[in-house]
Amino acid sequence: MCDSKKQNSFVFRKIGTMRWIIVMAVYALVELYAYQAVKTLTKNQWIYAFYAILSVGVVAYLVYVGFTYDRSVGPTKYSLTAGALFLLNFVPKLILVLFMFGEDIIRLCIAGYLWLTNTFFEGNAIQYLPDRRKFISQVALGVAAIPFAGLLHGIFKGKYNFKVIKHTLFFEDLPSAFDGYSLTHISDIHSGSFDDPAKIEYAVDLINQQQTDMLVFTGDIVNTMASEMDAWIPVFKKLNTPPMGKFSVLGNHDYGEYVTWESEEAKAANFQSIKDIHTAIDFKLLLNESVYLEKDGQRMALVGVENWGHNFKKAGDLTKASAQIAPSDFKILLSHDPSHWEHEVKTHSDHYHLTLSGHTHGFQFGIEIPGIVKWSPVQYVYKQWAGMYAEKGRYINVNRGFGFHAFPGRVGIWPEVTVIELRKGTASV
C-alpha cells in the first residue's frame, strides 16, 4: 500500500522522461532570458540575488508539489497554489523571452552582416556584436507587467467577480403558455477550490435575486471528492426553489476519473455520494432522463444527459434520455460538455431547441469586450466555449462557470450566472 501511494504521488512519472527533460530545458531557457533582462537594467548585486532566490524558490515549490502530489486525493490548496505560482512566474518571463529573443535575432543579423563584409575581425571583435539595449529590456518588463498584474487580480479578485449575463431567445414553436418563461443557468461549481465563504454566500444570494421560473445546474459540483461539498451544503441549500423547480446533471469531474482509487467499490461509493449531494441541496438530478414542465395545460420537455464529451467520458445517452418525450415537443437539453452539441445534438433528427452546457470555464483566461473582441485559448479546442451560439435553428449557451479549477483565479473571463428568457416569436436564426 505504501509503495503504491509513493508511485501515485510521483506525478512527474506520468510525464515521459524525455518530455520532462524538454519541459525543464524550455523553463531554463525562459529563466536565462529573464535574467538577461534584469542584468541589462541594473548592476545591483542585491537585485540579482533577490531575483535568483525568488526564482529558485518558486521552482523548488513546484518540484515539491509535483513529487508529493497524491493521486488518491486529487487537487488540493497546495496544487492550486502551485498553479498560481507557475503562471505568475512563467507567463511574464515568457513575454520577456519574446522581446529578448527578437533582439538577439537582430543582434546576430548585424554581426552576420559585419562578418560578410569582412569587418567582423577588425579590431576588437566584441564591439561588432551590439550590446543589449536597456530600452528593450525596459519595454519588455513594462509589457510583462500587464499579464502579471492581470494574474494577481484574477487570483485575489477575479475568481469571485460574479456577473449576471442575460439573453432573450425567440422561438416560433414555443408553447404560448411559456411565453416570457425564464430560467437561471449555473455550471461548474468545483467546490473543492473555494476559499472564501462570504463570496460564495454572495453568489448564492445573487442567484436568488434573479427570481426566475427554473434553476438549472450543468455539472462538476466538485473537483473529485464528494467530501469537498460537506462544508458548502448548508450554503447551497439556501438556493431558492423556483416555481418550476431545480434540476441538474453531472459533469466529467463528478465521476472520479482523475484520481487513483483503492478499489472500484471506493470509487463507486464516492460517485453515489456525489449524486446524493444534488438531493441534499434540493436539485432533481437527471441521469439520462427527462421531465415535463407544465403550465396552463401546455408543456415542454427538460432533458438531462450524463456527461458526454468528445474528448472525455461518454456516459450520456440522448436516445435513452428522450425516450419518454415526443420528437415534436419543445425541448431544453442539459448537457455538461458543449462538444456534445457540436458532434451530436445540433444535427440530431429530433429538434433540441436550447442546450445548456458549461465545462470550458472560458479557460478562466481571455479578453472579452462586447461587440469588439472575444478571445480565449480555449477557442482553439472548443468551437462553442462561452456564451450563446446559434446554428441550424438551435441554440446553445455555454456558461463560463461558477467556480474555478487548476488555476485559482480568473483573468478576463468572469464567473457567470446566466438568465435566459424564452419568448414566442420569429427566431433570429
PDB file of C-alpha atoms in Angstrom, residues 261-373:
ATOM      1  CA  TRP A 261      -8.806   4.751  -6.008  1.00  0.00           C
ATOM      2  CA  GLU A 262      -8.058   1.990  -3.514  1.00  0.00           C
ATOM      3  CA  SER A 263     -10.829  -0.064  -5.082  1.00  0.00           C
ATOM      4  CA  GLU A 264     -13.698   0.137  -7.519  1.00  0.00           C
ATOM      5  CA  GLU A 265     -16.020  -0.002  -4.520  1.00  0.00           C
ATOM      6  CA  ALA A 266     -14.478   3.195  -3.098  1.00  0.00           C
ATOM      7  CA  LYS A 267     -14.871   4.934  -6.444  1.00  0.00           C
ATOM      8  CA  ALA A 268     -18.494   3.819  -6.720  1.00  0.00           C
ATOM      9  CA  ALA A 269     -19.233   4.986  -3.169  1.00  0.00           C
ATOM     10  CA  ASN A 270     -17.806   8.426  -3.923  1.00  0.00           C
ATOM     11  CA  PHE A 271     -19.873   8.622  -7.100  1.00  0.00           C
ATOM     12  CA  GLN A 272     -23.034   7.745  -5.213  1.00  0.00           C
ATOM     13  CA  SER A 273     -22.221  10.358  -2.583  1.00  0.00           C
ATOM     14  CA  ILE A 274     -21.798  12.971  -5.316  1.00  0.00           C
ATOM     15  CA  LYS A 275     -25.210  12.105  -6.718  1.00  0.00           C
ATOM     16  CA  ASP A 276     -26.647  12.347  -3.206  1.00  0.00           C
ATOM     17  CA  ILE A 277     -25.312  15.913  -2.903  1.00  0.00           C
ATOM     18  CA  HIS A 278     -27.801  17.049  -5.547  1.00  0.00           C
ATOM     19  CA  THR A 279     -30.651  15.701  -3.441  1.00  0.00           C
ATOM     20  CA  ALA A 280     -29.179  17.315  -0.320  1.00  0.00           C
ATOM     21  CA  ILE A 281     -29.322  20.761  -1.927  1.00  0.00           C
ATOM     22  CA  ASP A 282     -32.784  20.116  -3.383  1.00  0.00           C
ATOM     23  CA  PHE A 283     -31.895  19.588  -7.033  1.00  0.00           C
ATOM     24  CA  LYS A 284     -33.513  16.918  -9.193  1.00  0.00           C
ATOM     25  CA  LEU A 285     -30.572  15.124 -10.805  1.00  0.00           C
ATOM     26  CA  LEU A 286     -31.394  13.983 -14.334  1.00  0.00           C
ATOM     27  CA  LEU A 287     -29.475  10.844 -15.275  1.00  0.00           C
ATOM     28  CA  ASN A 288     -30.224  10.271 -18.952  1.00  0.00           C
ATOM     29  CA  GLU A 289     -33.862  11.091 -18.368  1.00  0.00           C
ATOM     30  CA  SER A 290     -36.444  13.782 -18.988  1.00  0.00           C
ATOM     31  CA  VAL A 291     -39.278  15.567 -17.223  1.00  0.00           C
ATOM     32  CA  TYR A 292     -42.170  17.637 -18.468  1.00  0.00           C
ATOM     33  CA  LEU A 293     -42.633  21.221 -17.325  1.00  0.00           C
ATOM     34  CA  GLU A 294     -46.319  22.058 -17.352  1.00  0.00           C
ATOM     35  CA  LYS A 295     -48.102  25.413 -17.350  1.00  0.00           C
ATOM     36  CA  ASP A 296     -51.713  26.299 -18.159  1.00  0.00           C
ATOM     37  CA  GLY A 297     -52.357  22.940 -19.786  1.00  0.00           C
ATOM     38  CA  GLN A 298     -49.284  23.124 -22.031  1.00  0.00           C
ATOM     39  CA  ARG A 299     -45.874  21.583 -21.561  1.00  0.00           C
ATOM     40  CA  MET A 300     -42.294  21.491 -22.708  1.00  0.00           C
ATOM     41  CA  ALA A 301     -39.625  18.869 -22.065  1.00  0.00           C
ATOM     42  CA  LEU A 302     -36.470  19.229 -19.988  1.00  0.00           C
ATOM     43  CA  VAL A 303     -33.915  16.571 -20.949  1.00  0.00           C
ATOM     44  CA  GLY A 304     -30.808  15.808 -18.887  1.00  0.00           C
ATOM     45  CA  VAL A 305     -27.921  13.597 -20.013  1.00  0.00           C
ATOM     46  CA  GLU A 306     -24.904  12.345 -18.140  1.00  0.00           C
ATOM     47  CA  ASN A 307     -21.540  13.652 -19.283  1.00  0.00           C
ATOM     48  CA  TRP A 308     -20.841  13.277 -22.993  1.00  0.00           C
ATOM     49  CA  GLY A 309     -17.587  14.799 -24.166  1.00  0.00           C
ATOM     50  CA  HIS A 310     -15.829  14.379 -27.495  1.00  0.00           C
ATOM     51  CA  ASN A 311     -12.539  14.004 -25.608  1.00  0.00           C
ATOM     52  CA  PHE A 312     -13.973  13.000 -22.225  1.00  0.00           C
ATOM     53  CA  LYS A 313     -16.243  10.415 -20.657  1.00  0.00           C
ATOM     54  CA  LYS A 314     -19.201   9.425 -22.821  1.00  0.00           C
ATOM     55  CA  ALA A 315     -21.847   8.368 -20.316  1.00  0.00           C
ATOM     56  CA  GLY A 316     -24.577  10.488 -21.870  1.00  0.00           C
ATOM     57  CA  ASP A 317     -27.307   8.723 -23.815  1.00  0.00           C
ATOM     58  CA  LEU A 318     -29.544  11.147 -25.674  1.00  0.00           C
ATOM     59  CA  THR A 319     -31.789   8.396 -27.032  1.00  0.00           C
ATOM     60  CA  LYS A 320     -32.442   6.981 -23.585  1.00  0.00           C
ATOM     61  CA  ALA A 321     -32.901  10.430 -22.069  1.00  0.00           C
ATOM     62  CA  SER A 322     -35.533  11.338 -24.671  1.00  0.00           C
ATOM     63  CA  ALA A 323     -37.377   8.028 -24.751  1.00  0.00           C
ATOM     64  CA  GLN A 324     -40.410   9.324 -22.828  1.00  0.00           C
ATOM     65  CA  ILE A 325     -40.958  12.521 -24.835  1.00  0.00           C
ATOM     66  CA  ALA A 326     -42.279  13.218 -28.316  1.00  0.00           C
ATOM     67  CA  PRO A 327     -39.980  14.433 -31.113  1.00  0.00           C
ATOM     68  CA  SER A 328     -42.338  17.363 -31.656  1.00  0.00           C
ATOM     69  CA  ASP A 329     -42.071  18.610 -28.052  1.00  0.00           C
ATOM     70  CA  PHE A 330     -40.311  21.873 -27.330  1.00  0.00           C
ATOM     71  CA  LYS A 331     -37.080  20.704 -25.672  1.00  0.00           C
ATOM     72  CA  ILE A 332     -34.412  22.140 -23.401  1.00  0.00           C
ATOM     73  CA  LEU A 333     -31.348  19.909 -23.020  1.00  0.00           C
ATOM     74  CA  LEU A 334     -28.892  19.920 -20.100  1.00  0.00           C
ATOM     75  CA  SER A 335     -25.522  18.518 -21.214  1.00  0.00           C
ATOM     76  CA  HIS A 336     -22.293  19.442 -19.450  1.00  0.00           C
ATOM     77  CA  ASP A 337     -19.830  19.402 -22.348  1.00  0.00           C
ATOM     78  CA  PRO A 338     -20.562  21.693 -25.343  1.00  0.00           C
ATOM     79  CA  SER A 339     -18.789  19.288 -27.690  1.00  0.00           C
ATOM     80  CA  HIS A 340     -21.897  17.109 -27.300  1.00  0.00           C
ATOM     81  CA  TRP A 341     -23.893  19.814 -29.084  1.00  0.00           C
ATOM     82  CA  GLU A 342     -21.281  20.183 -31.799  1.00  0.00           C
ATOM     83  CA  HIS A 343     -20.951  16.460 -32.522  1.00  0.00           C
ATOM     84  CA  GLU A 344     -24.458  15.117 -31.936  1.00  0.00           C
ATOM     85  CA  VAL A 345     -27.172  17.477 -30.726  1.00  0.00           C
ATOM     86  CA  LYS A 346     -27.208  20.208 -33.373  1.00  0.00           C
ATOM     87  CA  THR A 347     -27.647  17.678 -36.201  1.00  0.00           C
ATOM     88  CA  HIS A 348     -29.929  15.267 -34.333  1.00  0.00           C
ATOM     89  CA  SER A 349     -33.153  14.300 -36.098  1.00  0.00           C
ATOM     90  CA  ASP A 350     -35.068  15.427 -33.012  1.00  0.00           C
ATOM     91  CA  HIS A 351     -35.019  19.189 -32.646  1.00  0.00           C
ATOM     92  CA  TYR A 352     -33.431  20.258 -29.324  1.00  0.00           C
ATOM     93  CA  HIS A 353     -34.303  23.929 -29.219  1.00  0.00           C
ATOM     94  CA  LEU A 354     -31.946  25.040 -26.444  1.00  0.00           C
ATOM     95  CA  THR A 355     -28.935  23.265 -24.955  1.00  0.00           C
ATOM     96  CA  LEU A 356     -27.340  24.430 -21.712  1.00  0.00           C
ATOM     97  CA  SER A 357     -23.690  23.496 -21.089  1.00  0.00           C
ATOM     98  CA  GLY A 358     -20.564  24.550 -19.204  1.00  0.00           C
ATOM     99  CA  HIS A 359     -17.270  22.661 -18.844  1.00  0.00           C
ATOM    100  CA  THR A 360     -14.858  25.042 -20.598  1.00  0.00           C
ATOM    101  CA  HIS A 361     -14.717  27.785 -17.889  1.00  0.00           C
ATOM    102  CA  GLY A 362     -13.750  30.008 -20.820  1.00  0.00           C
ATOM    103  CA  PHE A 363     -10.267  28.743 -19.831  1.00  0.00           C
ATOM    104  CA  GLN A 364     -10.569  31.229 -16.925  1.00  0.00           C
ATOM    105  CA  PHE A 365      -8.387  33.448 -19.091  1.00  0.00           C
ATOM    106  CA  GLY A 366      -9.168  35.642 -22.059  1.00  0.00           C
ATOM    107  CA  ILE A 367     -10.312  39.007 -23.351  1.00  0.00           C
ATOM    108  CA  GLU A 368     -13.960  39.902 -23.732  1.00  0.00           C
ATOM    109  CA  ILE A 369     -15.153  43.339 -24.824  1.00  0.00           C
ATOM    110  CA  PRO A 370     -18.769  43.016 -26.028  1.00  0.00           C
ATOM    111  CA  GLY A 371     -19.091  43.774 -29.714  1.00  0.00           C
ATOM    112  CA  ILE A 372     -15.348  44.238 -30.143  1.00  0.00           C
ATOM    113  CA  VAL A 373     -13.309  41.206 -29.144  1.00  0.00           C
TER     114      VAL A 373
END
